[in-house]
Each structure stands twice: as structure tokens, then as C-alpha cells.
XYZ file of C-alpha atoms in Angstrom:
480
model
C -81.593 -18.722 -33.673
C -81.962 -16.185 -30.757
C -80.535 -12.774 -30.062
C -78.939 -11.362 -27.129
C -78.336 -7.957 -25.459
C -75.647 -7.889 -23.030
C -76.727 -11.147 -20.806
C -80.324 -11.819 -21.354
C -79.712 -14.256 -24.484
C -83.273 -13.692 -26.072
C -84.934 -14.519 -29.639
C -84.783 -10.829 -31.162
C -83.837 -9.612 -34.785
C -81.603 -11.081 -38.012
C -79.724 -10.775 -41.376
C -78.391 -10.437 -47.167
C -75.837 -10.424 -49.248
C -73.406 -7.372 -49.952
C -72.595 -7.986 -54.142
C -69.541 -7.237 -54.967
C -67.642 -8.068 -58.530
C -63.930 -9.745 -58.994
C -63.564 -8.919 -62.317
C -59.514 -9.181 -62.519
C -60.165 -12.962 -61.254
C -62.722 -13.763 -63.653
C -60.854 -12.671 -66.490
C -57.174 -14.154 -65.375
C -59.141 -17.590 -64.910
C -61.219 -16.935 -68.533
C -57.369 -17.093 -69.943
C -56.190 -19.670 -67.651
C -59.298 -21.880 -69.364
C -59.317 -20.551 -72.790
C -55.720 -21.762 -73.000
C -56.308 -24.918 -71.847
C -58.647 -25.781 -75.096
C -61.821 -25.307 -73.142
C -64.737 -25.165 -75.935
C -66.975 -22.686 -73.992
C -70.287 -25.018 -73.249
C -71.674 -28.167 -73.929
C -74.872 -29.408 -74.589
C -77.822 -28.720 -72.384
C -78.963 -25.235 -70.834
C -77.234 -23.712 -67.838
C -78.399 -24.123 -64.280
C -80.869 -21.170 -63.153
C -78.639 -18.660 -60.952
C -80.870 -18.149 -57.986
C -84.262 -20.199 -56.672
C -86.642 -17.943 -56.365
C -86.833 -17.828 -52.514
C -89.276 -15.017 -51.316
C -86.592 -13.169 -49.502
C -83.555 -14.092 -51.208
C -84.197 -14.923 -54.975
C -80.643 -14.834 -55.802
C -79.500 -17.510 -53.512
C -79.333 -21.058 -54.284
C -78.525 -22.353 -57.593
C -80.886 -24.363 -59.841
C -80.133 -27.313 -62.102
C -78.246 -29.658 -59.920
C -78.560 -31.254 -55.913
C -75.872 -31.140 -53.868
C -74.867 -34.818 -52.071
C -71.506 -33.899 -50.368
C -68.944 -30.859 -49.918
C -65.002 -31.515 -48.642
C -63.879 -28.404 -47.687
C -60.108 -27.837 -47.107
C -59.443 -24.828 -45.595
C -56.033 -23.117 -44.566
C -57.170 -19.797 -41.823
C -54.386 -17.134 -40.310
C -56.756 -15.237 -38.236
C -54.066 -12.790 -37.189
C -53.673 -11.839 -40.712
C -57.134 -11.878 -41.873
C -56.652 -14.567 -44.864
C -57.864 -17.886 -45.918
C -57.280 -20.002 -48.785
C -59.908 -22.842 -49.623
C -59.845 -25.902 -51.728
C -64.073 -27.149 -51.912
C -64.612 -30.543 -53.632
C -68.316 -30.493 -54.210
C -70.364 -33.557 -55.242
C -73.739 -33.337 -56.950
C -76.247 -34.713 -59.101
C -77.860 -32.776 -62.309
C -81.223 -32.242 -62.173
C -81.309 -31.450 -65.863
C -78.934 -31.559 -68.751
C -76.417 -28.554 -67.846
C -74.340 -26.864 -70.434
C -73.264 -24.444 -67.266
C -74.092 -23.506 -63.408
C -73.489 -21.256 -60.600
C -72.341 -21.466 -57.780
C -72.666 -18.960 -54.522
C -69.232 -17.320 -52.922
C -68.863 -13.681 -51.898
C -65.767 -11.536 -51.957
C -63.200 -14.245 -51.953
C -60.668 -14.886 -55.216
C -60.886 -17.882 -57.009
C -57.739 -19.354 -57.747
C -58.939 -22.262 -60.251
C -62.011 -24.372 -61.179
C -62.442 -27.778 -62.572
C -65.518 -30.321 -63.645
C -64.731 -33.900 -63.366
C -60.733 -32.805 -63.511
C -60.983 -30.472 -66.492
C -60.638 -26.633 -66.217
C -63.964 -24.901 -66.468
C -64.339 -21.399 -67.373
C -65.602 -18.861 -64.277
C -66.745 -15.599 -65.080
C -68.180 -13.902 -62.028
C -70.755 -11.009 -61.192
C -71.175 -10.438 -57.391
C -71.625 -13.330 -55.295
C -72.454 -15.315 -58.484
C -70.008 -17.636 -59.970
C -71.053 -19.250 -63.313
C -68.750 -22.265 -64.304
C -68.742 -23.531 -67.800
C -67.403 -27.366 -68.219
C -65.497 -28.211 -71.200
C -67.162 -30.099 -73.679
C -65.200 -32.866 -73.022
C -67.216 -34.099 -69.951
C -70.575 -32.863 -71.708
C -72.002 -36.684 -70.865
C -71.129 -36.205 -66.727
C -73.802 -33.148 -66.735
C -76.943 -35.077 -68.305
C -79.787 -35.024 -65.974
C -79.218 -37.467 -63.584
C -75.301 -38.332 -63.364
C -73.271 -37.379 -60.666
C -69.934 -34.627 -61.416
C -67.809 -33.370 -59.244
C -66.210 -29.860 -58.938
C -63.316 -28.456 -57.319
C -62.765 -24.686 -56.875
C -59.879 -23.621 -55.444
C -60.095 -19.439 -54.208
C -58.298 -17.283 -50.662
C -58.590 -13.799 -49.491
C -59.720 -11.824 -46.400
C -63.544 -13.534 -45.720
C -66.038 -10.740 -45.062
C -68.521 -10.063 -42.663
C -72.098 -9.652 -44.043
C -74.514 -7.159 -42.987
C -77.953 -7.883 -43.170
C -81.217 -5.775 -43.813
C -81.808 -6.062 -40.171
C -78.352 -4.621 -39.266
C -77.293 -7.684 -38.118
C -73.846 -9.304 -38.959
C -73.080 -13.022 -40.151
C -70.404 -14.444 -42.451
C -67.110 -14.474 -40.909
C -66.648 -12.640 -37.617
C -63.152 -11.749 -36.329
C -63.133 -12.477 -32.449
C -60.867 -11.274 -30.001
C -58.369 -14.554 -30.563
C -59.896 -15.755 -34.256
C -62.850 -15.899 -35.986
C -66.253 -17.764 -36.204
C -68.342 -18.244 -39.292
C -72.292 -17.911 -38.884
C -74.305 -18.352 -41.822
C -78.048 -18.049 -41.402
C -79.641 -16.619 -43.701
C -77.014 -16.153 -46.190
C -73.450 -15.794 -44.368
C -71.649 -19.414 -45.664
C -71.005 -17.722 -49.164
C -68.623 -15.496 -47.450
C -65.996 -18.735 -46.559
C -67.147 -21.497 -49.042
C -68.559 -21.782 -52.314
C -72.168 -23.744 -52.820
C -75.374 -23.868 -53.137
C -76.284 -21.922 -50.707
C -80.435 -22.206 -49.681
C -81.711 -24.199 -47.373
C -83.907 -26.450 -50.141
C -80.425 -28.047 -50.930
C -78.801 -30.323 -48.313
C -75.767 -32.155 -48.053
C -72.879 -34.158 -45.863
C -69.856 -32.459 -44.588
C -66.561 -33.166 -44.479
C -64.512 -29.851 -43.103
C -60.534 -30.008 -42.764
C -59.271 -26.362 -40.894
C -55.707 -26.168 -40.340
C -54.874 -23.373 -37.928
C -51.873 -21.787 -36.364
C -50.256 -23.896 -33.437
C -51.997 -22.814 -30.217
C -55.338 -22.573 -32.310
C -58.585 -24.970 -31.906
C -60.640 -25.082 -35.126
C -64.376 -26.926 -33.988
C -66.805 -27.403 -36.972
C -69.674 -29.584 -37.097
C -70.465 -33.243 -36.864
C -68.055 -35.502 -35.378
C -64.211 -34.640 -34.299
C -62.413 -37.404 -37.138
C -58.266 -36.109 -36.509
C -56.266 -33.919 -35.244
C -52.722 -33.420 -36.538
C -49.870 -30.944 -35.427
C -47.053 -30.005 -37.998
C -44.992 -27.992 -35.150
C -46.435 -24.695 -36.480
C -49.719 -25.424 -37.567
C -52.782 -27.907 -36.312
C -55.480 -29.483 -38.661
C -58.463 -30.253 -37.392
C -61.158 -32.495 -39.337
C -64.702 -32.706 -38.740
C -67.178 -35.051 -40.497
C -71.181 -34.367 -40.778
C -72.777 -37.934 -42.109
C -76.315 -36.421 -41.865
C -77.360 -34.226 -44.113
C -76.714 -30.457 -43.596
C -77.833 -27.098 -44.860
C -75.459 -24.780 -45.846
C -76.303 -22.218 -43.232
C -76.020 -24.530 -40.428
C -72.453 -24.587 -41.424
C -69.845 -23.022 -39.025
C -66.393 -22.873 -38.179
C -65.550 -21.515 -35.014
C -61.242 -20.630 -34.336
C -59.842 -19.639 -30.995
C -58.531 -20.739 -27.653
C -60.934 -22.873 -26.710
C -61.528 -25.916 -23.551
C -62.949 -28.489 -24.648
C -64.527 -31.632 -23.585
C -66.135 -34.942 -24.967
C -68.013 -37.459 -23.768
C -70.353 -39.995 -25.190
C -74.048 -40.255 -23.903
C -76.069 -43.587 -23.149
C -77.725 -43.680 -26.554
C -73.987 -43.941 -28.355
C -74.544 -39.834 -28.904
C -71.072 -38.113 -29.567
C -71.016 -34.867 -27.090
C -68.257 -32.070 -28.206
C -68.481 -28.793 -26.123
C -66.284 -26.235 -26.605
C -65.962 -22.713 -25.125
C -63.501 -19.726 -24.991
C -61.370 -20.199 -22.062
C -62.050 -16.881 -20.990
C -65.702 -17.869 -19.971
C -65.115 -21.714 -19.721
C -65.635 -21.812 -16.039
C -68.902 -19.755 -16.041
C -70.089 -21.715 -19.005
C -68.870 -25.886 -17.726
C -72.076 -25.913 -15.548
C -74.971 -25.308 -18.485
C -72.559 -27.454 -20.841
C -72.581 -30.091 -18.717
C -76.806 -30.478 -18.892
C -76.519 -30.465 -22.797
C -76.953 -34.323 -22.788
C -79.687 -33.955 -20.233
C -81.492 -31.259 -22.475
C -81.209 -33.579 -25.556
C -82.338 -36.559 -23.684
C -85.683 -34.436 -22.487
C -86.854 -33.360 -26.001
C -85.961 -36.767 -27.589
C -88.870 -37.770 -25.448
C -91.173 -34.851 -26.810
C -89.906 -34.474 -30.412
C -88.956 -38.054 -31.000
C -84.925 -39.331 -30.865
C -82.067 -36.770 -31.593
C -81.848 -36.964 -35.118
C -77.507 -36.629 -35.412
C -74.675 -39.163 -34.303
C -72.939 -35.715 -32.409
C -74.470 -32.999 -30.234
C -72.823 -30.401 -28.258
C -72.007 -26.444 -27.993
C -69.682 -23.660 -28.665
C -69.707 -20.802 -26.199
C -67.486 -17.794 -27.807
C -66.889 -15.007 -25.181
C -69.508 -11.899 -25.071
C -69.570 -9.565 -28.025
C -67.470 -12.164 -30.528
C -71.182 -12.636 -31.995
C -74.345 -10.561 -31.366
C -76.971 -13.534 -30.895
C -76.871 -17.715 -30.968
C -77.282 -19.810 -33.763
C -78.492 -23.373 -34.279
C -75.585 -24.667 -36.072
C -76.169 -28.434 -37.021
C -74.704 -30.504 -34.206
C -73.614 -27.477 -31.630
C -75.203 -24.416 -31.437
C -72.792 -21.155 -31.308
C -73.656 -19.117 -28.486
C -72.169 -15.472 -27.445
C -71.566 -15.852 -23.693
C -72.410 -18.951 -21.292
C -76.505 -19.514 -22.304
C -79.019 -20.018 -19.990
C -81.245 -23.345 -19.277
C -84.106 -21.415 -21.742
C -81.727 -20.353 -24.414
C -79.768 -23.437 -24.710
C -83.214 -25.712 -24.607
C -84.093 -23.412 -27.774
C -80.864 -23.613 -30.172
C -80.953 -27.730 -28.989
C -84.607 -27.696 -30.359
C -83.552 -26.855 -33.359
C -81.591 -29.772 -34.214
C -85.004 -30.881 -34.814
C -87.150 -28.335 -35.798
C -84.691 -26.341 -38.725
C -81.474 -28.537 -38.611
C -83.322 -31.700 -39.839
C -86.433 -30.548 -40.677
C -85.333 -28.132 -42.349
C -87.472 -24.874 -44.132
C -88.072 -25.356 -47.600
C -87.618 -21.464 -48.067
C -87.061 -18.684 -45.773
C -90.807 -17.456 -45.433
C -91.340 -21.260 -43.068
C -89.117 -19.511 -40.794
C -91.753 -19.934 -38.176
C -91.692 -23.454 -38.112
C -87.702 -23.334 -36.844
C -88.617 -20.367 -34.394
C -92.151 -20.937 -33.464
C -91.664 -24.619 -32.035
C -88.044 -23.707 -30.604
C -89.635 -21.016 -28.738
C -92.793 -23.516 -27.587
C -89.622 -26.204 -26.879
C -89.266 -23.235 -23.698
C -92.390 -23.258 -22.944
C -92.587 -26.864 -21.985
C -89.017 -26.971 -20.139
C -90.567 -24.076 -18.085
C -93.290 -25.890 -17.300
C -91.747 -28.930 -16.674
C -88.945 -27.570 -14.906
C -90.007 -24.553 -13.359
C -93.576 -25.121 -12.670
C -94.804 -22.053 -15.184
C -98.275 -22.884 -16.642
C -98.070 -22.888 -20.047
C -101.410 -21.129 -20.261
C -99.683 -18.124 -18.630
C -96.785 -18.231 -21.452
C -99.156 -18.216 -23.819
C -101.110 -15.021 -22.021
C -97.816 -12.867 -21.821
C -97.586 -13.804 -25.444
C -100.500 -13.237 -26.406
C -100.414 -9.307 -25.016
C -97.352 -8.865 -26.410
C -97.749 -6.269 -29.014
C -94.803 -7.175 -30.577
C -95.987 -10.486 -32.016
C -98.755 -8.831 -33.888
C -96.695 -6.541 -36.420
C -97.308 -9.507 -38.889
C -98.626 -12.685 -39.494
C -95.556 -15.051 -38.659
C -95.856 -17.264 -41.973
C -95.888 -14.170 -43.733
C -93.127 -11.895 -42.753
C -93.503 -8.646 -45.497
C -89.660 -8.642 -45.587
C -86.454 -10.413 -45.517
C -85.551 -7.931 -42.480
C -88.561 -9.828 -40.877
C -87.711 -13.447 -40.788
C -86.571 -13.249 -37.203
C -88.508 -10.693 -35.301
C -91.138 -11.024 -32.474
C -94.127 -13.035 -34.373
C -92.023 -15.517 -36.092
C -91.260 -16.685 -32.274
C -93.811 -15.461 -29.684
C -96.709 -15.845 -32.240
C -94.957 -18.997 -33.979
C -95.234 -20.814 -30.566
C -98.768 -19.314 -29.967
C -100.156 -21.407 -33.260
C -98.044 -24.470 -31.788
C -100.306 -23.953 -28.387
C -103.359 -23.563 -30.075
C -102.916 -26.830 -32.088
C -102.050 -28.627 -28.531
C -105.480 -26.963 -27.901
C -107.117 -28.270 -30.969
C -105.869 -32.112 -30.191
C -107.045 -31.876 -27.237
C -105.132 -34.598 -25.461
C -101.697 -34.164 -24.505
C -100.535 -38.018 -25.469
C -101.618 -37.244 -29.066
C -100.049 -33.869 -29.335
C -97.089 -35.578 -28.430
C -97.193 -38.557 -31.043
C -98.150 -35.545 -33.736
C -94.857 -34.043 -33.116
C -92.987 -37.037 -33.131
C -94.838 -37.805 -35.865
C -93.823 -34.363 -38.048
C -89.930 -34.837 -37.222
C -90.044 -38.332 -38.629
C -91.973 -37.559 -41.550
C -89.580 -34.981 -42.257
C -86.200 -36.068 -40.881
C -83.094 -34.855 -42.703
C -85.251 -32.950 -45.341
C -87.089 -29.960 -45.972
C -90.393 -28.328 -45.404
C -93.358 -26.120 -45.796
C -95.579 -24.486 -43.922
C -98.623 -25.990 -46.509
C -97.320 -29.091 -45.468
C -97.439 -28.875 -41.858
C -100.563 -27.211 -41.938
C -101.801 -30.718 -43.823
C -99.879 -33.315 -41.722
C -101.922 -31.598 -38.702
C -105.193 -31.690 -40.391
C -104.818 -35.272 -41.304
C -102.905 -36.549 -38.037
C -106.287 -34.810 -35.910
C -108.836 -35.640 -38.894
C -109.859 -31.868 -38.266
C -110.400 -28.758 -40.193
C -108.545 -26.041 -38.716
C -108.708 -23.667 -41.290
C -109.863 -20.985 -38.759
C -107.089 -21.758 -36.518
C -104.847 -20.780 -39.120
C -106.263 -18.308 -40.727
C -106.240 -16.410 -36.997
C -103.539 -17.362 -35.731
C -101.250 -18.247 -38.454
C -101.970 -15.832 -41.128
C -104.669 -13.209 -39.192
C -102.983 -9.362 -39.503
C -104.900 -8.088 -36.305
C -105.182 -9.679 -32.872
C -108.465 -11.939 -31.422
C -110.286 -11.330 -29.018
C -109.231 -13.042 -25.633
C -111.457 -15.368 -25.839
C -110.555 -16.928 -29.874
């Protein structure tokens, strides 16, 4: 992710839930399923309602994995409203007799487990669904059920502890849906943390005039004289923040790169000229870190360029990165890093922030270096006086208002220097990186586990090296 204020498209500041109840729902759908014969449980205990993340404890839901969501969604920008069918696929992790699922201030309509009405009863962005008995054996620790919830309303925007806004964002001719850290609750339901990854498949149908781009591959597009519905498919595993749906009036452009990559740009026509010549190098920016971080780990690439002030910052959403305003060659290098570092390896919770940040930000380092003849050295020096990037250690942010200010970046990429440092050898730093996004490609992790894979990978102790540089609350000396 990076911020922006007004052109200079810079990594700055970011975003929690708003609760809010739905009582009248809850209690027309508790008749809806009491009627139906529903027994009120089966065996097992239910799913735990949040997963204990450091920021967010209440997101993500516990007792089950994700595999796949089909979302089928039906959006009237002009009017504010959207009505959502998601068929979601996943696996128990332990015998459930119930289990929640994350969605803020939409109405659900119905819900049903393996085809059988389940009960909902709701309490902010927390929906609890309890099967009938009747498919008690498809929730036993390790079967696969599936659930369909069917809900509409006017999505909301979500304002974070930084002040920031994500969720769904109106835009002067639709909407786009950002999600990190917390924002895809507000237009789908899930399981919605980053631990708990799954393929996509995302149907929008919008009024006639309308482009709806998603993520993953384009699979159709389909007019019905008044309305357009546009499908998108994401094979790869996907976290549910890296989700996003941008609608609007939109050029757009395709090609296919050398490596059989699918490219998919598409930008507001009202800053599609300024924005064709940096959308053009996205295949040459993706074929410049596959050489660095090791090959692009999706089947698509590409961007989405939504004019200035329809979004306050850019996000790395999986596949194409949303920006606000044509990006620059820095900014774009850093939300195309992040298909590796964050889209597929992916933070296990939202305190490894700096591992998405830190090596996106040291991914613009090396393309000015490369490309603009900067010494890294002196990147490192400007960073290194910036007071900014000592308010807090960047693996240890002291709140959720935190996760994306100065030292998760600046200081993030200083601890990916001073391991470059610590190897020594430029060839081997290399292969270490390479190394980290295949060990971890399409899954999640820690910054303990980084912190080993580099000990092991250089057969040194570098406990001082993080302890300073990763963890230290005051600044070294120059010469540490």
C-alpha cells in the first residue's frame, strides 16, 4: 500500500471496523429458519468469532479454512445499492455445531449450509450461522460444506483509526471497493484476515455503459441491453483484503506478455491518456523484479488507475494494484512488489506488516538504483535521518493506527539493507530472496519466520541486527 497527497503518490498512513447491529434482519431470518424445522445446533462446538490478531481480534473467524468464494453481485452505483449472492467453500478445522462469518452493515436476505436454511443471528459485523442438524456430519473436522448467504443494501465506507477510508468508496461515476486492513466486510461476507486464503470467482453485473474490473483473469462479458456482467476468476489463492471491485467508465487494454502473463489495465477515461504511458511499462516492471524476487507468482497482472480523489492512497490488490491518479515509475514498482511480498506471501497477522511494506519500499530502492543511478547507500542515509522512521520499532507497531506509518516502510526497508549488508555478496542476497518468495508462495507468514529463513539461508546469527534494527526503540549510532 502507499498514500498520496495531491500528486506525490507516497507510502504514508492507513485504516477498523465501525459495528453496527441489524437486529430486524436477524430476527425476520431466526423465523424464516425456525419455520423451516431448523433444530438450533448440532453436534460439535461453534467456530471462535474472531482470531486473535494483535490489532484486530475480532476479525477472522476460527473453526473452518476457506478454499473458494463465488461472489454474485448485482451494483446500481447511482442509487447506492447492491444485492449479493456469496457461495463460500470451506473445510472444518474442528467439529462445528456453529460459525461466523464477517459482513458489515449490509442485510442478509437468507442463509443456507449444504442447501438447508441455517439460523443467523447477528451482533455488529458478526454473523453467527447455525446449520440444521440435518447436515451435522458435513461440519466434522475435516469435510468440506458449503454456504450460501444471500444479503443487499447501501455498502459503507469504513473509517479507520488512522482517519483513513476503505470499504466501498463512491467515485465520481461508481464506486471502488478497497479492503486492507478490514474494508471487504463492507461488500462480501467471509473470513476476513489475512491467515485465511482462498480462490476467487467474482460475477458484477452493472448498468449498461458501466465497466466492472475485479481481480484475476477477465472470464465473460455479457450485455442484457440494460445491464453488463462482468466475470473475473482468481485461480491463485487470495486474501480477502486484496479483494476489489472497481465500477466506472473505464479504457481498457489487454495484452499477453512473453511468459504467457495475462496483462489487464484499466483506468478512468478522464486520466487514461496521462496514465497509457506508465501502464504500458507494467509488463516491463514485472519482468525486472521476477529477476530479483523470483517469477511473478499469478497467471494475470495489471492496474487500475481511478481519477484523483476517488481514493486517498494505492493499494496492492492481488493481480492490479488500484491507484488514485496516473502513478509514477517508484509508486507503481512498489504496489507491483507486492504481488510478491503481501499478495502471495502473505502476513500471517497484521503486526508482519513490515514484511509487505519494508521490502516494497527496498523494491524502490533497487529500481532507483538500477534505473536512475541513486546509490542505494544514499537511500538508506536519507532513511536513516529520517525521524519519522524511529517513532517505533517497525515489527512492533503499538497500535492498529500504526500498521502503515513511516517505520513500517522507511525502517522496514532499512532492516532489508542491512541484511544485504550482512550477506555480504549481492548474488546470494539475491538467491535469499528468491529463496523466501518460494518458500512462502501463495501462503502466509511471520516475521519469526523470516527472521529464521535468514539466519539459516546465511548460517549467521543476527540477533543484533534485529534487535537494532528490527525491534530497537531508539536510533544507532551512524556507524551500527
Amino acid at each position: 500500500m502507499s498514500r498520496i497527497a495531491g500528486v506525490d503518490q507516497r507510502p504514508a498512513s492507513e485504516r477498523t471496523p465501525v459495528r453496527r447491529t441489524a437486529r430486524a434482519a436477524a430476527l425476520v431470518l431466526l423465523v424464516l429458519t425456525t419455520s423451516t424445522g431448523c433444530t438450533g445446533g448440532v453436534e460439535g462446538s461453534p467456530g471462535a468469532a474472531g482470531l486473535r490478531d494483535p490489532y484486530f481480534p475480532k476479525l477472522g473467524n476460527g473453526g473452518y479454512d476457506v478454499t473458494h468464494y463465488d461472489l454474485v453481485l448485482d451494483v446500481d452505483p447511482a442509487a447506492h445499492r447492491l444485492s449479493g449472492t456469496a457461495t463460500i467453500t470451506a473445510r472444518a478445522t474442528q467439529d462445528l455445531s456453529a460459525f461466523n462469518l464477517d459482513l458489515d452493515g449490509l442485510t442478509v436476505r437468507s442463509a443456507t449450509v449444504e442447501g438447508r436454511p441455517a439460523a443467523v443471528n447477528r451482533a455488529g459485523h458478526e454473523l453467527t450461522l447455525r446449520p440444521d442438524a440435518g447436515v451435522a456430519d458435513r461440519l466434522r473436522k475435516g469435510r468440506t460444506f458449503r454456504t450460501v448467504v444471500r444479503y443487499s443494501g447501501s455498502p459503507k465506507t469504513i473509517t479507520d483509526p488512522d482517519g483513513s477510508k476503505e470499504g466501498w468508496l463512491r467515485t465520481a461515476d461508481g464506486s471502488v471497493a478497497l479492503g486492507e486492513p478490514t474494508g471487504s466486510m463492507a461488500w462480501f461476507p467471509g473470513n476476513n484476515h489475512p491467515s485465511d486464503k482462498a480462490s476467487y470467482d467474482i460475477a458484477v453485473t452493472v448498468p449498461a455503459g458501466l465497466t466492472a474490473v475485479s481481480n484475476g483473469e477477465p472470464a465473460s462479458r455479457r450485455g442484457s441491453g440494460t445491464t453488463t456482467t462482468f466475470r473475473w476468476h482468481v485461480p491463485e489463492p487470495m486474501a480477502s483484503y486484496l479483494a476489489t471491485v472497481a465500477i466506472g467508465r473505464f479504457d481498457t487494454k489487454s495484452s499477453t506478455t512473453a511468459d504467457g502473463i495475462e496483462v489487464f489495465t484499466a483506468a478512468d477515461t478522464t486520466v487514461a491518456k496521462d496514465s497509457a504511458r506508465i501502464l504500458a511499462r507494467v509488463p516491463e516492471v514485472v519482468k525486472w523484479e521476477a529477476e530479483r524476487f523470483g517469477p511473478y507468482p499469478f497467471s494475470a497482472t495489471g492496474a487500475i488507475v481511478e481519477r484523483h480523489g476517488d481514493a486517498g492512497y494505492a493499494l496492492e490488490t492481488q493481480n492490479r494494484p488500484v491507484f488514485a491518479g496516473p502513478p509514477d515509475a517508484g509508486l507503481l514498482v512498489h504496489e507491483m512488489a507486492h504481488q510478491w511480498f503481501g499478495d502471495s506471501v502473505t502476513p500471517e497477522s497484521w503486526r508482519d506488516m513490515w514484511l509487505n511494506e519494508g521490502l516494497a519500499t527496498y523494491a524502490e530502492w533497487l529500481w532507483e538504483a538500477d534505473k536512475e543511478g541513486v546509490p542505494i547507500q544514499d537511500l538508506f542515509d536519507a532513511a536513516f535521518e529520517d525521524d519519522d522512521n524511529w517513532a517505533f520499532p517497525p515489527a512492533d507497531p503499538p497500535t492498529a493506527a500504526d500498521i502503515s506509518q513511516a517505520p513500517v516502510y522507511g525502517r522496514g526497508a532499512m532492516v532489508v539493507h542491512k541484511v544485504r549488508q550482512a550477506v555480504d555478496d549481492d548474488r546470494r542476497f539475491f538467491a535469499l530472496v528468491r529463496g523466501w518468495t518460494k518458500a512462502h508462495r501463495h501462503g502466509n507468514a511471520t516475521t519469526a519466520d523470516f527472521t529464521a529463513y535468514v539466519e539459516k539461508a546465511t548460517g549467521k546469527d543476527l540477533t543484533e541486527l534485529w534487535d537494532t534494527w528490527l525491534y530497537g526503540r531508539s536510533r544507532p549510532a551512524p556507524k551500527d
